[in-house]
């Protein structure tokens, strides 16, 4: 579904990604870990075609997204849902308008049809439509804003791929749990491929069986949780070092489940 092949990317000649290669299959979930500024979020921008590498290829649905005309690129993007770190909701629009924005602007669906679909998708993400459709984003908690953002992504694109950029940053434990449960629900019920960028070890372990670690713009690791735990690469050990105790506990609990 997604493949990066030897990707090199720089901003104003400042290297961000160096020879990055990996592949994500249909219905597969992958978590990208790494220090701040290592290039994790840039990978998501490349997959969306918002940026193009100076070298290498970004393959989405069997095509290099950077070598497509605007119309074809839009068709590819309709298969991708993106949830940004802050939700990126429109402040001046209420929840219903945010979630139904694509349908309002780009389809001939009636207002009644859009309202029904908005309410349905809000229910799917665990929110009560009657209580929030007329509410502005600033009146919602951080966790509710993330779930509204996921609802908008689902209704805008009917995605085969979901990209999440630090989806639980700044959330309290209860809100984090609800967002993670929703991501898991999408993976299991809709068989959506997902790439989750995070630095939260516990979140990562709950969402995937495959982990990619990016350090200084390069792939330092790509493999399973057990392989990550035992990885001797000093770049990986340095990244995991500050989380050593919590990581070991998360790994222990995860292995006890199986």
PDB file of C-alpha atoms in Angstrom:
ATOM      1  CA  UNK A   1       0.000   0.000   0.000  1.00  0.00           C
ATOM      2  CA  UNK A   2       2.840   2.387   0.917  1.00  0.00           C
ATOM      3  CA  UNK A   3       6.542   2.155   0.159  1.00  0.00           C
ATOM      4  CA  UNK A   4       9.460   4.535   0.554  1.00  0.00           C
ATOM      5  CA  UNK A   5      12.457   3.633  -1.588  1.00  0.00           C
ATOM      6  CA  UNK A   6      15.793   5.236  -0.810  1.00  0.00           C
ATOM      7  CA  UNK A   7      14.233   8.559   0.162  1.00  0.00           C
ATOM      8  CA  UNK A   8      16.502  11.558   0.752  1.00  0.00           C
ATOM      9  CA  UNK A   9      14.834  14.813   1.769  1.00  0.00           C
ATOM     10  CA  UNK A  10      16.194  18.192   2.844  1.00  0.00           C
ATOM     11  CA  UNK A  11      14.809  21.614   3.755  1.00  0.00           C
ATOM     12  CA  UNK A  12      16.956  24.399   2.324  1.00  0.00           C
ATOM     13  CA  UNK A  13      19.867  21.969   1.983  1.00  0.00           C
ATOM     14  CA  UNK A  14      19.460  20.842   5.622  1.00  0.00           C
ATOM     15  CA  UNK A  15      19.169  17.030   5.546  1.00  0.00           C
ATOM     16  CA  UNK A  16      16.001  15.704   7.166  1.00  0.00           C
ATOM     17  CA  UNK A  17      15.739  12.131   5.840  1.00  0.00           C
ATOM     18  CA  UNK A  18      18.618   9.982   4.604  1.00  0.00           C
ATOM     19  CA  UNK A  19      18.097   6.843   2.519  1.00  0.00           C
ATOM     20  CA  UNK A  20      14.810   5.923   4.191  1.00  0.00           C
ATOM     21  CA  UNK A  21      13.193   2.730   2.902  1.00  0.00           C
ATOM     22  CA  UNK A  22      10.276   0.716   4.261  1.00  0.00           C
ATOM     23  CA  UNK A  23       7.031  -0.849   3.076  1.00  0.00           C
ATOM     24  CA  UNK A  24       3.556  -0.992   4.637  1.00  0.00           C
ATOM     25  CA  UNK A  25       1.210  -3.688   3.359  1.00  0.00           C
ATOM     26  CA  UNK A  26      -2.577  -3.603   3.037  1.00  0.00           C
ATOM     27  CA  UNK A  27      -4.282  -3.635   6.463  1.00  0.00           C
ATOM     28  CA  UNK A  28      -0.921  -3.424   8.255  1.00  0.00           C
ATOM     29  CA  UNK A  29      -0.312  -1.153  11.230  1.00  0.00           C
ATOM     30  CA  UNK A  30       3.118   0.398  11.743  1.00  0.00           C
ATOM     31  CA  UNK A  31       4.356   2.749  14.457  1.00  0.00           C
ATOM     32  CA  UNK A  32       7.185   5.179  13.745  1.00  0.00           C
ATOM     33  CA  UNK A  33       9.209   6.118  16.811  1.00  0.00           C
ATOM     34  CA  UNK A  34      12.153   8.432  17.276  1.00  0.00           C
ATOM     35  CA  UNK A  35      13.449  11.575  18.945  1.00  0.00           C
ATOM     36  CA  UNK A  36      11.895  14.978  18.223  1.00  0.00           C
ATOM     37  CA  UNK A  37      13.208  16.446  15.003  1.00  0.00           C
ATOM     38  CA  UNK A  38      14.241  13.088  13.576  1.00  0.00           C
ATOM     39  CA  UNK A  39      12.005  13.383  10.505  1.00  0.00           C
ATOM     40  CA  UNK A  40       9.001  11.283  11.580  1.00  0.00           C
ATOM     41  CA  UNK A  41       6.321  13.833  10.669  1.00  0.00           C
ATOM     42  CA  UNK A  42       8.090  14.627   7.402  1.00  0.00           C
ATOM     43  CA  UNK A  43       7.502  11.029   6.345  1.00  0.00           C
ATOM     44  CA  UNK A  44       3.747  11.572   6.679  1.00  0.00           C
ATOM     45  CA  UNK A  45       3.939  14.742   4.569  1.00  0.00           C
ATOM     46  CA  UNK A  46       5.803  12.826   1.886  1.00  0.00           C
ATOM     47  CA  UNK A  47       3.183  10.068   1.833  1.00  0.00           C
ATOM     48  CA  UNK A  48       0.479  12.705   1.374  1.00  0.00           C
ATOM     49  CA  UNK A  49       2.452  14.258  -1.466  1.00  0.00           C
ATOM     50  CA  UNK A  50       2.696  17.591   0.365  1.00  0.00           C
ATOM     51  CA  UNK A  51       6.470  17.361  -0.041  1.00  0.00           C
ATOM     52  CA  UNK A  52       8.626  15.483  -2.539  1.00  0.00           C
ATOM     53  CA  UNK A  53      12.059  13.962  -1.902  1.00  0.00           C
ATOM     54  CA  UNK A  54      15.179  15.141  -3.685  1.00  0.00           C
ATOM     55  CA  UNK A  55      16.049  11.484  -4.229  1.00  0.00           C
ATOM     56  CA  UNK A  56      14.086   8.244  -4.050  1.00  0.00           C
ATOM     57  CA  UNK A  57      10.432   7.324  -4.519  1.00  0.00           C
ATOM     58  CA  UNK A  58       7.285   7.527  -2.403  1.00  0.00           C
ATOM     59  CA  UNK A  59       4.914   4.835  -3.639  1.00  0.00           C
ATOM     60  CA  UNK A  60       1.255   4.995  -2.614  1.00  0.00           C
ATOM     61  CA  UNK A  61      -1.153   2.440  -4.073  1.00  0.00           C
ATOM     62  CA  UNK A  62       1.504   1.311  -6.594  1.00  0.00           C
ATOM     63  CA  UNK A  63       2.248   4.818  -7.927  1.00  0.00           C
ATOM     64  CA  UNK A  64       4.909   7.410  -7.160  1.00  0.00           C
ATOM     65  CA  UNK A  65       2.795  10.182  -5.686  1.00  0.00           C
ATOM     66  CA  UNK A  66       5.308  12.862  -6.666  1.00  0.00           C
ATOM     67  CA  UNK A  67       5.092  11.987 -10.371  1.00  0.00           C
ATOM     68  CA  UNK A  68       1.339  12.337 -10.704  1.00  0.00           C
ATOM     69  CA  UNK A  69      -0.737  15.166 -12.112  1.00  0.00           C
ATOM     70  CA  UNK A  70      -2.878  17.160  -9.672  1.00  0.00           C
ATOM     71  CA  UNK A  71      -6.087  15.319 -10.530  1.00  0.00           C
ATOM     72  CA  UNK A  72      -4.586  11.858 -10.033  1.00  0.00           C
ATOM     73  CA  UNK A  73      -2.858  12.953  -6.846  1.00  0.00           C
ATOM     74  CA  UNK A  74      -6.226  14.076  -5.467  1.00  0.00           C
ATOM     75  CA  UNK A  75      -7.680  10.671  -6.257  1.00  0.00           C
ATOM     76  CA  UNK A  76      -4.852   9.019  -4.327  1.00  0.00           C
ATOM     77  CA  UNK A  77      -5.339  11.367  -1.385  1.00  0.00           C
ATOM     78  CA  UNK A  78      -9.004  10.349  -1.189  1.00  0.00           C
ATOM     79  CA  UNK A  79      -7.715   6.982   0.028  1.00  0.00           C
ATOM     80  CA  UNK A  80      -5.717   8.601   2.846  1.00  0.00           C
ATOM     81  CA  UNK A  81      -7.016  10.031   6.115  1.00  0.00           C
ATOM     82  CA  UNK A  82      -4.722  12.330   8.087  1.00  0.00           C
ATOM     83  CA  UNK A  83      -5.043  13.237  11.764  1.00  0.00           C
ATOM     84  CA  UNK A  84      -2.700  16.019  12.800  1.00  0.00           C
ATOM     85  CA  UNK A  85      -1.228  16.444  16.266  1.00  0.00           C
ATOM     86  CA  UNK A  86      -3.554  19.303  17.232  1.00  0.00           C
ATOM     87  CA  UNK A  87      -6.567  17.969  15.324  1.00  0.00           C
ATOM     88  CA  UNK A  88      -6.415  20.907  12.843  1.00  0.00           C
ATOM     89  CA  UNK A  89     -10.134  21.606  13.142  1.00  0.00           C
ATOM     90  CA  UNK A  90     -11.595  24.838  11.773  1.00  0.00           C
ATOM     91  CA  UNK A  91     -12.051  27.115  14.791  1.00  0.00           C
ATOM     92  CA  UNK A  92     -14.919  29.080  13.256  1.00  0.00           C
ATOM     93  CA  UNK A  93     -16.973  26.008  12.307  1.00  0.00           C
ATOM     94  CA  UNK A  94     -18.997  23.878  14.687  1.00  0.00           C
ATOM     95  CA  UNK A  95     -18.477  20.124  14.991  1.00  0.00           C
ATOM     96  CA  UNK A  96     -21.092  19.229  12.367  1.00  0.00           C
ATOM     97  CA  UNK A  97     -19.600  21.685   9.875  1.00  0.00           C
ATOM     98  CA  UNK A  98     -16.084  20.430  10.559  1.00  0.00           C
ATOM     99  CA  UNK A  99     -16.961  16.773  10.127  1.00  0.00           C
ATOM    100  CA  UNK A 100     -19.184  17.339   7.100  1.00  0.00           C
ATOM    101  CA  UNK A 101     -16.922  19.935   5.467  1.00  0.00           C
ATOM    102  CA  UNK A 102     -15.814  17.770   2.547  1.00  0.00           C
ATOM    103  CA  UNK A 103     -19.344  16.637   1.766  1.00  0.00           C
ATOM    104  CA  UNK A 104     -20.616  20.222   1.909  1.00  0.00           C
ATOM    105  CA  UNK A 105     -17.878  21.587  -0.357  1.00  0.00           C
ATOM    106  CA  UNK A 106     -17.227  18.759  -2.792  1.00  0.00           C
ATOM    107  CA  UNK A 107     -20.397  16.693  -3.209  1.00  0.00           C
ATOM    108  CA  UNK A 108     -24.025  17.213  -4.178  1.00  0.00           C
ATOM    109  CA  UNK A 109     -25.330  15.487  -1.071  1.00  0.00           C
ATOM    110  CA  UNK A 110     -28.330  17.152   0.516  1.00  0.00           C
ATOM    111  CA  UNK A 111     -28.088  18.785   3.928  1.00  0.00           C
ATOM    112  CA  UNK A 112     -30.275  16.009   5.327  1.00  0.00           C
ATOM    113  CA  UNK A 113     -27.944  13.331   3.921  1.00  0.00           C
ATOM    114  CA  UNK A 114     -24.856  15.120   5.262  1.00  0.00           C
ATOM    115  CA  UNK A 115     -26.428  15.542   8.701  1.00  0.00           C
ATOM    116  CA  UNK A 116     -27.270  11.841   8.846  1.00  0.00           C
ATOM    117  CA  UNK A 117     -23.752  10.800   7.837  1.00  0.00           C
ATOM    118  CA  UNK A 118     -22.149  13.244  10.283  1.00  0.00           C
ATOM    119  CA  UNK A 119     -24.236  11.871  13.137  1.00  0.00           C
ATOM    120  CA  UNK A 120     -23.467   8.300  12.137  1.00  0.00           C
ATOM    121  CA  UNK A 121     -19.705   8.832  12.044  1.00  0.00           C
ATOM    122  CA  UNK A 122     -19.706  10.780  15.320  1.00  0.00           C
ATOM    123  CA  UNK A 123     -21.453   7.813  16.907  1.00  0.00           C
ATOM    124  CA  UNK A 124     -18.855   5.488  15.406  1.00  0.00           C
ATOM    125  CA  UNK A 125     -16.012   7.414  17.073  1.00  0.00           C
ATOM    126  CA  UNK A 126     -17.780   7.268  20.436  1.00  0.00           C
ATOM    127  CA  UNK A 127     -19.283  10.752  20.630  1.00  0.00           C
ATOM    128  CA  UNK A 128     -22.896  11.785  21.229  1.00  0.00           C
ATOM    129  CA  UNK A 129     -24.062  13.770  18.183  1.00  0.00           C
ATOM    130  CA  UNK A 130     -26.972  15.519  19.890  1.00  0.00           C
ATOM    131  CA  UNK A 131     -24.604  16.965  22.483  1.00  0.00           C
ATOM    132  CA  UNK A 132     -21.818  18.261  20.253  1.00  0.00           C
ATOM    133  CA  UNK A 133     -22.923  18.949  16.653  1.00  0.00           C
ATOM    134  CA  UNK A 134     -23.486  22.657  17.372  1.00  0.00           C
ATOM    135  CA  UNK A 135     -20.417  23.052  19.595  1.00  0.00           C
ATOM    136  CA  UNK A 136     -17.240  24.871  18.508  1.00  0.00           C
ATOM    137  CA  UNK A 137     -13.935  22.952  18.746  1.00  0.00           C
ATOM    138  CA  UNK A 138     -12.593  25.212  21.506  1.00  0.00           C
ATOM    139  CA  UNK A 139     -15.444  24.060  23.735  1.00  0.00           C
ATOM    140  CA  UNK A 140     -14.354  20.418  23.459  1.00  0.00           C
ATOM    141  CA  UNK A 141     -11.717  18.593  25.460  1.00  0.00           C
ATOM    142  CA  UNK A 142      -8.491  17.654  23.718  1.00  0.00           C
ATOM    143  CA  UNK A 143      -9.523  14.009  23.456  1.00  0.00           C
ATOM    144  CA  UNK A 144     -12.885  14.894  21.937  1.00  0.00           C
ATOM    145  CA  UNK A 145     -11.184  17.170  19.420  1.00  0.00           C
ATOM    146  CA  UNK A 146      -8.951  14.282  18.282  1.00  0.00           C
ATOM    147  CA  UNK A 147     -11.965  12.016  17.854  1.00  0.00           C
ATOM    148  CA  UNK A 148     -13.794  14.704  15.876  1.00  0.00           C
ATOM    149  CA  UNK A 149     -10.682  15.020  13.701  1.00  0.00           C
ATOM    150  CA  UNK A 150     -10.723  11.264  13.082  1.00  0.00           C
ATOM    151  CA  UNK A 151     -14.436  11.441  12.229  1.00  0.00           C
ATOM    152  CA  UNK A 152     -13.730  14.212   9.706  1.00  0.00           C
ATOM    153  CA  UNK A 153     -10.946  12.171   8.128  1.00  0.00           C
ATOM    154  CA  UNK A 154     -13.223   9.147   7.804  1.00  0.00           C
ATOM    155  CA  UNK A 155     -16.070  11.116   6.249  1.00  0.00           C
ATOM    156  CA  UNK A 156     -13.825  13.137   3.938  1.00  0.00           C
ATOM    157  CA  UNK A 157     -11.914  10.285   2.332  1.00  0.00           C
ATOM    158  CA  UNK A 158     -13.415   6.867   3.210  1.00  0.00           C
ATOM    159  CA  UNK A 159      -9.750   5.939   3.682  1.00  0.00           C
ATOM    160  CA  UNK A 160      -7.817   2.776   3.054  1.00  0.00           C
ATOM    161  CA  UNK A 161      -4.875   4.364   4.874  1.00  0.00           C
ATOM    162  CA  UNK A 162      -4.851   6.434   8.067  1.00  0.00           C
ATOM    163  CA  UNK A 163      -1.899   8.579   9.111  1.00  0.00           C
ATOM    164  CA  UNK A 164      -1.663   9.819  12.710  1.00  0.00           C
ATOM    165  CA  UNK A 165       0.832  12.425  13.874  1.00  0.00           C
ATOM    166  CA  UNK A 166       1.271  12.181  17.668  1.00  0.00           C
ATOM    167  CA  UNK A 167      -2.453  11.442  18.186  1.00  0.00           C
ATOM    168  CA  UNK A 168      -2.322  11.375  22.004  1.00  0.00           C
ATOM    169  CA  UNK A 169       0.108  14.216  22.748  1.00  0.00           C
ATOM    170  CA  UNK A 170      -1.181  16.422  25.551  1.00  0.00           C
ATOM    171  CA  UNK A 171      -4.098  14.171  26.460  1.00  0.00           C
ATOM    172  CA  UNK A 172      -4.888  12.842  29.915  1.00  0.00           C
ATOM    173  CA  UNK A 173      -4.831   9.042  30.458  1.00  0.00           C
ATOM    174  CA  UNK A 174      -8.592   8.613  30.011  1.00  0.00           C
ATOM    175  CA  UNK A 175      -8.677  10.588  26.750  1.00  0.00           C
ATOM    176  CA  UNK A 176      -5.575   8.758  25.548  1.00  0.00           C
ATOM    177  CA  UNK A 177      -7.244   5.420  26.199  1.00  0.00           C
ATOM    178  CA  UNK A 178     -10.305   6.424  24.157  1.00  0.00           C
ATOM    179  CA  UNK A 179      -8.261   7.651  21.191  1.00  0.00           C
ATOM    180  CA  UNK A 180      -6.115   4.501  21.180  1.00  0.00           C
ATOM    181  CA  UNK A 181      -9.240   2.326  21.368  1.00  0.00           C
ATOM    182  CA  UNK A 182     -10.681   4.161  18.367  1.00  0.00           C
ATOM    183  CA  UNK A 183      -7.513   3.649  16.319  1.00  0.00           C
ATOM    184  CA  UNK A 184      -7.579  -0.042  17.216  1.00  0.00           C
ATOM    185  CA  UNK A 185     -11.257  -0.194  16.233  1.00  0.00           C
ATOM    186  CA  UNK A 186     -10.488   1.211  12.791  1.00  0.00           C
ATOM    187  CA  UNK A 187      -7.678  -1.272  12.324  1.00  0.00           C
ATOM    188  CA  UNK A 188      -9.801  -4.276  13.286  1.00  0.00           C
ATOM    189  CA  UNK A 189     -13.251  -3.388  11.953  1.00  0.00           C
ATOM    190  CA  UNK A 190     -12.312  -1.590   8.746  1.00  0.00           C
ATOM    191  CA  UNK A 191      -8.947  -3.238   7.983  1.00  0.00           C
ATOM    192  CA  UNK A 192      -7.392   0.177   7.425  1.00  0.00           C
ATOM    193  CA  UNK A 193      -3.631   0.402   6.997  1.00  0.00           C
ATOM    194  CA  UNK A 194      -2.204   2.831   9.528  1.00  0.00           C
ATOM    195  CA  UNK A 195       1.014   4.648  10.250  1.00  0.00           C
ATOM    196  CA  UNK A 196       1.222   6.206  13.692  1.00  0.00           C
ATOM    197  CA  UNK A 197       3.978   8.659  14.576  1.00  0.00           C
ATOM    198  CA  UNK A 198       4.491   8.839  18.327  1.00  0.00           C
ATOM    199  CA  UNK A 199       7.116   9.011  21.041  1.00  0.00           C
ATOM    200  CA  UNK A 200       4.825   7.339  23.580  1.00  0.00           C
ATOM    201  CA  UNK A 201       6.145   3.798  24.102  1.00  0.00           C
ATOM    202  CA  UNK A 202       2.979   2.463  25.750  1.00  0.00           C
ATOM    203  CA  UNK A 203       0.838   3.854  22.930  1.00  0.00           C
ATOM    204  CA  UNK A 204       3.116   2.311  20.322  1.00  0.00           C
ATOM    205  CA  UNK A 205       2.955  -1.159  21.847  1.00  0.00           C
ATOM    206  CA  UNK A 206      -0.835  -1.081  22.072  1.00  0.00           C
ATOM    207  CA  UNK A 207      -1.243  -0.118  18.411  1.00  0.00           C
ATOM    208  CA  UNK A 208       1.142  -2.289  16.447  1.00  0.00           C
ATOM    209  CA  UNK A 209       3.348  -5.353  16.247  1.00  0.00           C
ATOM    210  CA  UNK A 210       5.860  -3.591  14.004  1.00  0.00           C
ATOM    211  CA  UNK A 211       8.032  -0.633  14.926  1.00  0.00           C
ATOM    212  CA  UNK A 212      10.275   1.639  12.896  1.00  0.00           C
ATOM    213  CA  UNK A 213      12.759   3.836  14.742  1.00  0.00           C
ATOM    214  CA  UNK A 214      14.026   6.953  12.944  1.00  0.00           C
ATOM    215  CA  UNK A 215      17.142   8.608  14.350  1.00  0.00           C
ATOM    216  CA  UNK A 216      18.828  11.595  12.689  1.00  0.00           C
ATOM    217  CA  UNK A 217      16.719  11.056   9.580  1.00  0.00           C
ATOM    218  CA  UNK A 218      17.705   7.423   9.037  1.00  0.00           C
ATOM    219  CA  UNK A 219      16.009   4.097   9.763  1.00  0.00           C
ATOM    220  CA  UNK A 220      17.792   2.705  12.814  1.00  0.00           C
ATOM    221  CA  UNK A 221      15.384  -0.182  13.358  1.00  0.00           C
ATOM    222  CA  UNK A 222      12.464  -1.954  11.674  1.00  0.00           C
ATOM    223  CA  UNK A 223      10.998  -5.009  13.355  1.00  0.00           C
ATOM    224  CA  UNK A 224       8.974  -6.583  16.166  1.00  0.00           C
ATOM    225  CA  UNK A 225       8.706  -5.612  19.823  1.00  0.00           C
ATOM    226  CA  UNK A 226      10.982  -8.450  20.919  1.00  0.00           C
ATOM    227  CA  UNK A 227      13.551  -7.427  18.309  1.00  0.00           C
ATOM    228  CA  UNK A 228      13.272  -3.818  19.442  1.00  0.00           C
ATOM    229  CA  UNK A 229      13.890  -4.818  23.049  1.00  0.00           C
ATOM    230  CA  UNK A 230      17.002  -6.761  22.059  1.00  0.00           C
ATOM    231  CA  UNK A 231      18.302  -4.363  19.393  1.00  0.00           C
ATOM    232  CA  UNK A 232      22.025  -3.638  20.010  1.00  0.00           C
ATOM    233  CA  UNK A 233      22.163  -0.570  17.733  1.00  0.00           C
ATOM    234  CA  UNK A 234      23.493   2.296  19.907  1.00  0.00           C
ATOM    235  CA  UNK A 235      21.131   4.756  18.191  1.00  0.00           C
ATOM    236  CA  UNK A 236      18.150   2.680  19.311  1.00  0.00           C
ATOM    237  CA  UNK A 237      19.555   2.167  22.792  1.00  0.00           C
ATOM    238  CA  UNK A 238      20.141   5.901  23.115  1.00  0.00           C
ATOM    239  CA  UNK A 239      16.535   6.647  22.098  1.00  0.00           C
ATOM    240  CA  UNK A 240      15.082   4.048  24.460  1.00  0.00           C
ATOM    241  CA  UNK A 241      17.416   4.965  27.324  1.00  0.00           C
ATOM    242  CA  UNK A 242      15.217   7.627  28.989  1.00  0.00           C
ATOM    243  CA  UNK A 243      12.216   5.261  28.755  1.00  0.00           C
ATOM    244  CA  UNK A 244      14.125   2.160  29.866  1.00  0.00           C
ATOM    245  CA  UNK A 245      12.113   1.321  32.978  1.00  0.00           C
ATOM    246  CA  UNK A 246       8.714   2.090  31.444  1.00  0.00           C
ATOM    247  CA  UNK A 247       9.677   0.304  28.226  1.00  0.00           C
ATOM    248  CA  UNK A 248      10.764  -2.828  30.068  1.00  0.00           C
ATOM    249  CA  UNK A 249       7.489  -2.830  32.022  1.00  0.00           C
ATOM    250  CA  UNK A 250       5.387  -2.337  28.895  1.00  0.00           C
ATOM    251  CA  UNK A 251       7.275  -5.145  27.143  1.00  0.00           C
ATOM    252  CA  UNK A 252       6.818  -7.444  30.142  1.00  0.00           C
ATOM    253  CA  UNK A 253       3.082  -6.812  30.258  1.00  0.00           C
ATOM    254  CA  UNK A 254       2.729  -7.252  26.503  1.00  0.00           C
ATOM    255  CA  UNK A 255       4.566 -10.577  26.478  1.00  0.00           C
ATOM    256  CA  UNK A 256       2.381 -11.804  29.362  1.00  0.00           C
ATOM    257  CA  UNK A 257      -0.682 -11.333  27.148  1.00  0.00           C
ATOM    258  CA  UNK A 258       0.543 -13.880  24.599  1.00  0.00           C
TER     259      UNK A 258
END
